[in-house]
Short mmCIF file of N, CA and C in Angstrom, two decimals:
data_model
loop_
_atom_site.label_atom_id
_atom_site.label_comp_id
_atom_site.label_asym_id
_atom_site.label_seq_id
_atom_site.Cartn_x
_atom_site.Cartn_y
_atom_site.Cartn_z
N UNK T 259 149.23 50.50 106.29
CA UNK T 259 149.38 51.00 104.94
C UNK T 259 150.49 50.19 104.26
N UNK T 260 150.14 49.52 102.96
CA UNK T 260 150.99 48.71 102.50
C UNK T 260 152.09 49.70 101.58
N UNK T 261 152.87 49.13 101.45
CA UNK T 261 154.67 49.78 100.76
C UNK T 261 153.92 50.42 99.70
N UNK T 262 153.55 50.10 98.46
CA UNK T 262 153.28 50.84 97.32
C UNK T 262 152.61 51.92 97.75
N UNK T 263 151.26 52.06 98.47
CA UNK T 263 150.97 53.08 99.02
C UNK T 263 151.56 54.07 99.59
N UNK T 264 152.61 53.47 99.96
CA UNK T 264 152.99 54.66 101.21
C UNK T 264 154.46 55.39 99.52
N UNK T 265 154.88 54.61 99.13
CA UNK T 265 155.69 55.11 97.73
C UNK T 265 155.02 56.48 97.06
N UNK T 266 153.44 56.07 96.86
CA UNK T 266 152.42 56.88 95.86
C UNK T 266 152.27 58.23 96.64
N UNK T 267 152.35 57.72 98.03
CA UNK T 267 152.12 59.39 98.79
C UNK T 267 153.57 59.93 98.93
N UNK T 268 154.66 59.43 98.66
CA UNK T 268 155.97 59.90 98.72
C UNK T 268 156.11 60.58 97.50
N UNK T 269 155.77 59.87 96.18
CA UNK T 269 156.16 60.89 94.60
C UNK T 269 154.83 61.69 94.82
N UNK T 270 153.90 61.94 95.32
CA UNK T 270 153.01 62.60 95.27
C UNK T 270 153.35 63.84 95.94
N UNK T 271 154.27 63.99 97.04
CA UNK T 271 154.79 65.00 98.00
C UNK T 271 155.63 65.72 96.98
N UNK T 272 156.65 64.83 96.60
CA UNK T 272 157.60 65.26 95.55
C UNK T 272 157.21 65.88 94.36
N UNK T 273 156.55 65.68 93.92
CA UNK T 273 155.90 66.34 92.50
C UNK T 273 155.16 67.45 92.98
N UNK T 274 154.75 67.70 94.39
CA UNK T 274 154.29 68.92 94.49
C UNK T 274 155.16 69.93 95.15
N UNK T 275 156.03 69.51 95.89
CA UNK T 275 157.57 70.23 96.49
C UNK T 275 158.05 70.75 95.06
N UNK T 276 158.52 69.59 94.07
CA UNK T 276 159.06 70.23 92.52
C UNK T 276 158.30 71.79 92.02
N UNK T 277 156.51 71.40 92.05
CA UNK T 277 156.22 72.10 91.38
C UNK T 277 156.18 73.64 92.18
N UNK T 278 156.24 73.62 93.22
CA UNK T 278 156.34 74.48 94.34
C UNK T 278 157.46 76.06 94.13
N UNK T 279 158.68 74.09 94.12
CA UNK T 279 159.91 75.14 93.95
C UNK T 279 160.47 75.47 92.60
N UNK T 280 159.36 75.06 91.35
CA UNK T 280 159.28 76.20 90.21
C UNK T 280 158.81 77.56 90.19
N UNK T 281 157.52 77.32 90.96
CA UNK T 281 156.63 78.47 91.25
C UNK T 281 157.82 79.99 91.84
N UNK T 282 158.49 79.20 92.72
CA UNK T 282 159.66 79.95 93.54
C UNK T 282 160.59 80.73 92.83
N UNK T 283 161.05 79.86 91.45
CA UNK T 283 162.11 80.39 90.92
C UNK T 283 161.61 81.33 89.81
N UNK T 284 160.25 81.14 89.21
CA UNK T 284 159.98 82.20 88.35
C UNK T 284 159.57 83.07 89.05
N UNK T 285 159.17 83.33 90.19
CA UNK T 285 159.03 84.77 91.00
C UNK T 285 160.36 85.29 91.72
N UNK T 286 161.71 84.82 91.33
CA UNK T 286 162.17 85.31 91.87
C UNK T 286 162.37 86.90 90.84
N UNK T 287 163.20 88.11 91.74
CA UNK T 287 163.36 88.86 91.76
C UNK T 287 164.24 89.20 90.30
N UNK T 288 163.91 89.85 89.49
CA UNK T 288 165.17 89.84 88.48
C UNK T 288 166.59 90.62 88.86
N UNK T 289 166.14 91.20 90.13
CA UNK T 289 167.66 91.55 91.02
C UNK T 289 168.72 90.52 91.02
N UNK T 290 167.69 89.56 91.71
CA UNK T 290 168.46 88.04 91.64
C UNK T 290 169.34 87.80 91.12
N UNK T 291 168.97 87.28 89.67
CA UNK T 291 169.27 86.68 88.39
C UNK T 291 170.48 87.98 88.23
N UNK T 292 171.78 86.86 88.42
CA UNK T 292 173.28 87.56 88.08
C UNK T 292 173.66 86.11 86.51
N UNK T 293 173.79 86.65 85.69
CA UNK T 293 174.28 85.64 84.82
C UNK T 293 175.77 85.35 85.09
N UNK T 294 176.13 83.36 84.81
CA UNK T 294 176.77 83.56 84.73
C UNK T 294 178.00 83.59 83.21
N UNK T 295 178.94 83.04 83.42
CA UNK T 295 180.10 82.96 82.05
C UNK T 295 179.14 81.97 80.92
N UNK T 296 178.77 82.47 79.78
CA UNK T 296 178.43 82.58 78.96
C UNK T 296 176.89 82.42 78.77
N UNK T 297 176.35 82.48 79.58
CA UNK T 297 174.90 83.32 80.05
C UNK T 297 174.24 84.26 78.79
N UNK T 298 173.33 84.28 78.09
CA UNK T 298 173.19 85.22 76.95
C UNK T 298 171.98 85.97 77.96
N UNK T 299 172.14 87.12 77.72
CA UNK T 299 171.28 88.44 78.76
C UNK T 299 171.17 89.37 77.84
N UNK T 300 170.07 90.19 77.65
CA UNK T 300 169.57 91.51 77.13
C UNK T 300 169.67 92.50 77.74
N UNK T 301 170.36 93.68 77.04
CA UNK T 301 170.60 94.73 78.08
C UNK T 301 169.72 95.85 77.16
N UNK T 302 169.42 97.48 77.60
CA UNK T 302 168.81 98.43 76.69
C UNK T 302 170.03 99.45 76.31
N UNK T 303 169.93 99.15 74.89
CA UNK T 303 170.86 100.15 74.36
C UNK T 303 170.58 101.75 74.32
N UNK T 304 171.37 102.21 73.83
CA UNK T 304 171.69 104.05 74.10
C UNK T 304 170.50 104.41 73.29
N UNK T 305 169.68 103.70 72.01
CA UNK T 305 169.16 104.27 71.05
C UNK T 305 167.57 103.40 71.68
N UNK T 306 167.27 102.89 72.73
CA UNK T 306 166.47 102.51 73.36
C UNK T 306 165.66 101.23 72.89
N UNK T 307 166.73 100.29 72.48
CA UNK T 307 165.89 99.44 71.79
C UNK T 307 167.23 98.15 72.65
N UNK T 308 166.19 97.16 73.10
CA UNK T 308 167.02 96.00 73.46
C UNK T 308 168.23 95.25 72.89
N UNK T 309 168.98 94.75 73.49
CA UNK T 309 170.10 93.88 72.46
C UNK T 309 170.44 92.84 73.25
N UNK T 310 171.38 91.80 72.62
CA UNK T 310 171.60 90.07 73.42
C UNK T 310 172.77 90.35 73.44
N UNK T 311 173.11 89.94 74.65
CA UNK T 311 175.18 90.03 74.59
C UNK T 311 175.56 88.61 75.15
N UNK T 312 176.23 87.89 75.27
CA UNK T 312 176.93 87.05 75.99
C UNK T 312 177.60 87.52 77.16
N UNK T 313 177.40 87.24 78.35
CA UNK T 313 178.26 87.03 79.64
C UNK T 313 179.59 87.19 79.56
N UNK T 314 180.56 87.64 79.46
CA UNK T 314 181.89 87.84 79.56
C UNK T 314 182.74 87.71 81.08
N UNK T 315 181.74 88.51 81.89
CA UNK T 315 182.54 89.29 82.96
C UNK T 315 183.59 90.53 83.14
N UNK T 316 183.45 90.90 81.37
CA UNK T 316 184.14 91.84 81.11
C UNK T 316 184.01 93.38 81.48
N UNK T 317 184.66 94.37 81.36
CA UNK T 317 183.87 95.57 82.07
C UNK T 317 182.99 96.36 81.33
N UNK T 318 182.60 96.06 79.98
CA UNK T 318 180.87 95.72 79.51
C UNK T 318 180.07 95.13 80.72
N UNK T 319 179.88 93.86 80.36
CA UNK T 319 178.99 93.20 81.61
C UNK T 319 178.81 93.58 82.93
N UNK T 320 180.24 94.19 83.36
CA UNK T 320 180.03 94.81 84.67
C UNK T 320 179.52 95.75 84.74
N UNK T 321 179.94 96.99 84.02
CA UNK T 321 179.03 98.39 84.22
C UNK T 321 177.69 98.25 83.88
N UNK T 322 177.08 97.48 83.22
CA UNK T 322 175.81 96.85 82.74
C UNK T 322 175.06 96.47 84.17
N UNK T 323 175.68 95.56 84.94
CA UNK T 323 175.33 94.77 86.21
C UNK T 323 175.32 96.40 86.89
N UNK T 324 175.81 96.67 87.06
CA UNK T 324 176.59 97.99 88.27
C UNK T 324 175.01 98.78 87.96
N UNK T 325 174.60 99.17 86.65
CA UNK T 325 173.63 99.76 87.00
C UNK T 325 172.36 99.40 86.53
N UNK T 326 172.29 98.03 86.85
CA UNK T 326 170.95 97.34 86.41
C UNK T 326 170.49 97.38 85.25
N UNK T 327 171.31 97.31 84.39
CA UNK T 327 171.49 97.27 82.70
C UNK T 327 171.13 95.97 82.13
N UNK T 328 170.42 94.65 82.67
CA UNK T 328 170.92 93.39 82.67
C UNK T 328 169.55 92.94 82.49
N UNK T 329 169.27 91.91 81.85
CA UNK T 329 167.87 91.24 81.91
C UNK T 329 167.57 89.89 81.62
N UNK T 330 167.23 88.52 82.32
CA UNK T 330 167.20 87.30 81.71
C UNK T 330 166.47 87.18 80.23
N UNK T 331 165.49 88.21 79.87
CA UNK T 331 165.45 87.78 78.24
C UNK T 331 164.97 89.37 77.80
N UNK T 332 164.34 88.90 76.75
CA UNK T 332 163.88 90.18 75.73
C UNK T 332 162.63 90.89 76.13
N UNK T 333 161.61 89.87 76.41
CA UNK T 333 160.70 90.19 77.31
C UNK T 333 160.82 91.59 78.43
N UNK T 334 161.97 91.01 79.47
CA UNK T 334 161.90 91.74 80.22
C UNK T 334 162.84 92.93 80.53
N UNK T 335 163.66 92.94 79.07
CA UNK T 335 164.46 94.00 78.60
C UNK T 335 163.23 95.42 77.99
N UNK T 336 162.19 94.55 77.23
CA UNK T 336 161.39 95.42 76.79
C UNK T 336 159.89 96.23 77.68
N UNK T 337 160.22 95.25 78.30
CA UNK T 337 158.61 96.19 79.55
C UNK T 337 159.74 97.06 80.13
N UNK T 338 161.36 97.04 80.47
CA UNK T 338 161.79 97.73 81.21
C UNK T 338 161.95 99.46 80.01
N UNK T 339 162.12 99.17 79.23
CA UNK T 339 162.40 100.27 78.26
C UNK T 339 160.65 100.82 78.17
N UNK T 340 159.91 100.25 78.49
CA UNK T 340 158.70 100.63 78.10
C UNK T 340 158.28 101.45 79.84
N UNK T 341 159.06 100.60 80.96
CA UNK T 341 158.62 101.96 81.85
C UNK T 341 159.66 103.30 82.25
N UNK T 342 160.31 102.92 81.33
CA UNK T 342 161.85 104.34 81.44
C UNK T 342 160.64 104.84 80.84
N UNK T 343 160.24 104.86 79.97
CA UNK T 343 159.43 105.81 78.82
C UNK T 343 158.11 106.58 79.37
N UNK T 344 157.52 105.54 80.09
CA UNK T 344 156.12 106.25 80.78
C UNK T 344 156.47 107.07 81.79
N UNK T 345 158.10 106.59 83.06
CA UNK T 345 158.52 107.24 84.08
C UNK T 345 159.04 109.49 83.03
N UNK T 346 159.35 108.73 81.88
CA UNK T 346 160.03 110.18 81.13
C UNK T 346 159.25 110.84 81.36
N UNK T 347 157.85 110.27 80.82
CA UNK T 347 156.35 110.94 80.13
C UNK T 347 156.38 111.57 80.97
N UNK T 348 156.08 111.02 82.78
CA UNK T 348 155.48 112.03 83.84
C UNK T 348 156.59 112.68 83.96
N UNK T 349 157.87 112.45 84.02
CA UNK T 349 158.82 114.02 84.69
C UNK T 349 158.48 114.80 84.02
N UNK T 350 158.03 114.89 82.30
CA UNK T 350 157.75 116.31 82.14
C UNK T 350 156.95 117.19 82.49
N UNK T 351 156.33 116.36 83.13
CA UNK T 351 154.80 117.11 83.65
C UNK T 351 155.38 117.48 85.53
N UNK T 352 156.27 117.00 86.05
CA UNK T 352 156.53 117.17 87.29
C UNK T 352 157.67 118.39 87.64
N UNK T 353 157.51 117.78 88.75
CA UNK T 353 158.76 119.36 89.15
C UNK T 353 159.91 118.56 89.41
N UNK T 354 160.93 119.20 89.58
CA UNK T 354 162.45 118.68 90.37
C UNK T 354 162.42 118.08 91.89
N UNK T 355 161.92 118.81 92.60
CA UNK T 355 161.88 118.49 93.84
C UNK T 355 160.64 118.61 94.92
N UNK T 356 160.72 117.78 95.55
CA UNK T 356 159.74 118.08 96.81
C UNK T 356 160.49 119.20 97.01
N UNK T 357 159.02 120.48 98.01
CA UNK T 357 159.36 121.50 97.53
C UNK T 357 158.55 121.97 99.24
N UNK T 358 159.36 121.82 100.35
CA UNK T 358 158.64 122.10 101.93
C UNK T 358 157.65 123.26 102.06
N UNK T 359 156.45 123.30 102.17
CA UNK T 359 155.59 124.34 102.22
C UNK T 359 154.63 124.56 101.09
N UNK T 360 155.20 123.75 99.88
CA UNK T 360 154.24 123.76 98.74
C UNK T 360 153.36 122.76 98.39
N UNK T 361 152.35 123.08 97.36
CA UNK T 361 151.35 121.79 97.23
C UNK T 361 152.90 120.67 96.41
N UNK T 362 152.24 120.09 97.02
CA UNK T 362 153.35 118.33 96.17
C UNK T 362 152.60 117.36 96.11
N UNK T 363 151.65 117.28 94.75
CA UNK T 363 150.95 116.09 94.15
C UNK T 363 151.88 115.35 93.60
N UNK T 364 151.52 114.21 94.09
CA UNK T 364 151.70 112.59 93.62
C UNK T 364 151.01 111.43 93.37
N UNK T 365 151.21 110.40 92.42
CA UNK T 365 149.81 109.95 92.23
C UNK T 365 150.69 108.49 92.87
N UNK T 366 149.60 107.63 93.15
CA UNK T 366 149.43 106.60 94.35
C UNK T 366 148.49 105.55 93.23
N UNK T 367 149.00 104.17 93.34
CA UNK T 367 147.73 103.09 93.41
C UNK T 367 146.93 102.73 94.37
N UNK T 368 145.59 103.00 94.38
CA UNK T 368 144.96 102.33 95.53
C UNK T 368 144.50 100.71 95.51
N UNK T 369 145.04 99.96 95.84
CA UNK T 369 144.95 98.33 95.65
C UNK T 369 143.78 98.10 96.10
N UNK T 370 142.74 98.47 97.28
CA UNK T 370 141.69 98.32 97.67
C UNK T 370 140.64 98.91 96.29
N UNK T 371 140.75 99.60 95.64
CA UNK T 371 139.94 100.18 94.65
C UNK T 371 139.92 100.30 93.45
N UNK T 372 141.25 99.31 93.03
CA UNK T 372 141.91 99.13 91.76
C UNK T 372 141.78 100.42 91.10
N UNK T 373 142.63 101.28 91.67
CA UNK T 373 142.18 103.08 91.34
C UNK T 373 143.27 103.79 91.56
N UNK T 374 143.60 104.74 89.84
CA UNK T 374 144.96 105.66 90.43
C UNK T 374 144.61 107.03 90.69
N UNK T 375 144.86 107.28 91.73
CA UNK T 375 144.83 108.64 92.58
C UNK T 375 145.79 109.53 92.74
N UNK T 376 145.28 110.54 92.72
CA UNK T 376 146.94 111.75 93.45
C UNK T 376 145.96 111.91 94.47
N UNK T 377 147.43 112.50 95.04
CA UNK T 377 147.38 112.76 96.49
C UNK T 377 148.43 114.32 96.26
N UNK T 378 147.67 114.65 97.58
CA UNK T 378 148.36 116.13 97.48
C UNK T 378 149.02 116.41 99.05
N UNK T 379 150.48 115.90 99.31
CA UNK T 379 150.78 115.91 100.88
C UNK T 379 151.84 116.70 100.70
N UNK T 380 152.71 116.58 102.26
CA UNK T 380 153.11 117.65 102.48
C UNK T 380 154.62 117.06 103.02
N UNK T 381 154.55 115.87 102.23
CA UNK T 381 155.73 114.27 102.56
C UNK T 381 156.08 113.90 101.61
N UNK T 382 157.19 113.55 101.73
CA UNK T 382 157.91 112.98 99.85
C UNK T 382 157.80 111.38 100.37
N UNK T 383 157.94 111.27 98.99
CA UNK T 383 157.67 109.34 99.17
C UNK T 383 158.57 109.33 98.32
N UNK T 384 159.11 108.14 98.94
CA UNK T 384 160.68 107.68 97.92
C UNK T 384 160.11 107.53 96.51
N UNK T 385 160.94 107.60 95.60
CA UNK T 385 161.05 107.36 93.93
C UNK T 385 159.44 108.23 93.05
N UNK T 386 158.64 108.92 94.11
CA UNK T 386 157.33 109.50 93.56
C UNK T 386 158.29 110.55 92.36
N UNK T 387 157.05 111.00 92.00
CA UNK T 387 157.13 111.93 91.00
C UNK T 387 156.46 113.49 91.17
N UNK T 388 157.05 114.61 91.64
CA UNK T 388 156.04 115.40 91.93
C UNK T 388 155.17 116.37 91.21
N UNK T 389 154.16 116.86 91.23
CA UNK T 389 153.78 117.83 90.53
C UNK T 389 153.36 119.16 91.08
N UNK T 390 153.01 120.36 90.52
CA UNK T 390 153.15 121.55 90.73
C UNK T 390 151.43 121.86 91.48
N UNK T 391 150.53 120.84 90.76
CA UNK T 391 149.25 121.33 91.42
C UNK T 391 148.46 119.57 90.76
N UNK T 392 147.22 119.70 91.47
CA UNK T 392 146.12 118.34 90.85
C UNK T 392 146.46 118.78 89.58
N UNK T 393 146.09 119.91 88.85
CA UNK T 393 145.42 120.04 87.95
C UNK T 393 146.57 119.43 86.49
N UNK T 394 147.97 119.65 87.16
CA UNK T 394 149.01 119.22 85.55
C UNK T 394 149.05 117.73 86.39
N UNK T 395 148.87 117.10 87.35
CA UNK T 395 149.04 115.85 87.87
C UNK T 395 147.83 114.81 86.76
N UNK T 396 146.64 115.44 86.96
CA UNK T 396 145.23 115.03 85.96
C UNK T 396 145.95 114.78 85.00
N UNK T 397 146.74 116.46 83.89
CA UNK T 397 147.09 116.43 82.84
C UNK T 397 148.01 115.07 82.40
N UNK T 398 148.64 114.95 83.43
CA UNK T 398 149.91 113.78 83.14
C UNK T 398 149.13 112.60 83.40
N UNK T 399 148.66 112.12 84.19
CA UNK T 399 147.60 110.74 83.55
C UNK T 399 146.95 110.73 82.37
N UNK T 400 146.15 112.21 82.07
CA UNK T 400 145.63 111.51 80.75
C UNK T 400 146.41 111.85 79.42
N UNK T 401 147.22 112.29 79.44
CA UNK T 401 148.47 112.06 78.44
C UNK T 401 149.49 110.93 78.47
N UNK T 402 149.44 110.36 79.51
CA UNK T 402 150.44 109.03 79.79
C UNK T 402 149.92 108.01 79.50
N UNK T 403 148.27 107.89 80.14
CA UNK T 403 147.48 106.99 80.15
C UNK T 403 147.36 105.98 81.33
N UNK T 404 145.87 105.64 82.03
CA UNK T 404 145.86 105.00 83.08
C UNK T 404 146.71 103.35 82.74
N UNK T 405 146.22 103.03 82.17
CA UNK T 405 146.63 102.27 81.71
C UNK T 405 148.20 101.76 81.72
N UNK T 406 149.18 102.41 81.30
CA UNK T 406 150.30 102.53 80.79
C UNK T 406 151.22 102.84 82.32
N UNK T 407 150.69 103.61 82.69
CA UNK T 407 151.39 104.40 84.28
C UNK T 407 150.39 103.24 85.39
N UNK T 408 150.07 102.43 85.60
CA UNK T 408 149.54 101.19 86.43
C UNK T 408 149.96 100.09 86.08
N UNK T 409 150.82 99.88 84.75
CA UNK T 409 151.54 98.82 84.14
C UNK T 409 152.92 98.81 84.40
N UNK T 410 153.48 99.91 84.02
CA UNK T 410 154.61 100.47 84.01
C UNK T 410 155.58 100.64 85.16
N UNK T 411 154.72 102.15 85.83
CA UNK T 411 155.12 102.92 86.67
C UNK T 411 154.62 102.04 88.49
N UNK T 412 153.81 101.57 88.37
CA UNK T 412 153.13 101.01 89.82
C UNK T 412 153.50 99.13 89.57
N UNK T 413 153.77 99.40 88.11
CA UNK T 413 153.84 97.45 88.00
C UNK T 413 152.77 96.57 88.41
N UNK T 414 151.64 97.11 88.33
CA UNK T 414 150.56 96.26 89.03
C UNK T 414 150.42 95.35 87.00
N UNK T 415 149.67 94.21 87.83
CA UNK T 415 149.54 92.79 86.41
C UNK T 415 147.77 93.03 87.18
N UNK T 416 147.36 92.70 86.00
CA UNK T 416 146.10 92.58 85.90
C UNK T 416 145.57 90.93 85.29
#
């Protein structure tokens, strides 16, 4: 194999390692993503509508960071305000607590069936939402919307 050849399969490796380790960095986690000193980040304000701050490190920015107040843009300041809102929708329809001995519906994505389901067990699942019976569990999907609570609440992308 003559030199230029063997060059063409070398930027050819490289341009796909590059594009690789783009792929990498836009999936990373927005946990991740800590801005730093003068970093412009969107956080959700008190009146529920996004805003741009600059990076400081000040104890703004920190209590912001501290409780995941923080977002690389507007975008993803605003799907987050949009699933506080659908998560609101269902607590009203839910109860306070898993409740030992009682029915405790929760609704579930099924990924095999692209299908949202409750389930009615007798086990809490971290961060679920519970409800009192199927029947206000129904109610709270179709007042929330399938749609909206599979976007939102389960984060599934279609």
């Amino acid at each position: 194999m003559d030199i230029e050849k063997k060059i063409e399969l070398i930027e050819k490796e490289i341009a796909e390692l590059k594009e690789e380790l783009s792929k990498q960095d836009s999936e990373k986690s927005l946990a991740t993503w800590i801005p730093k000193k003068d970093d412009n980040y969107w956080y959700i304000r008190g009146n529920g509508k996004a805003n741009s701050a600059t990076y400081d490190n000040d104890s703004f920015d920190k209590n912001l960071y501290v409780i995941g107040n923080y977002f690389q843009t507007k975008e993803d300041a605003e799907f987050e305000i949009e699933r506080l809102k659908v998560i609101a929708e269902l607590k009203r329809f839910g109860k306070d607590k898993f409740k030992k001995g009682t029915e405790n519906c929760f609704l579930f994505y099924d990924t095999n069936n692209n299908k949202l389901c409750i389930h009615l067990g007798s086990y809490a699942i971290t961060a679920s939402i519970f409800f009192n019976s199927k029947e206000i569990a129904e109610q709270a999907i179709k007042t929330v919307g399938v749609d909206r609570i599979k976007k939102y609440y389960f984060r599934v992308e279609e």
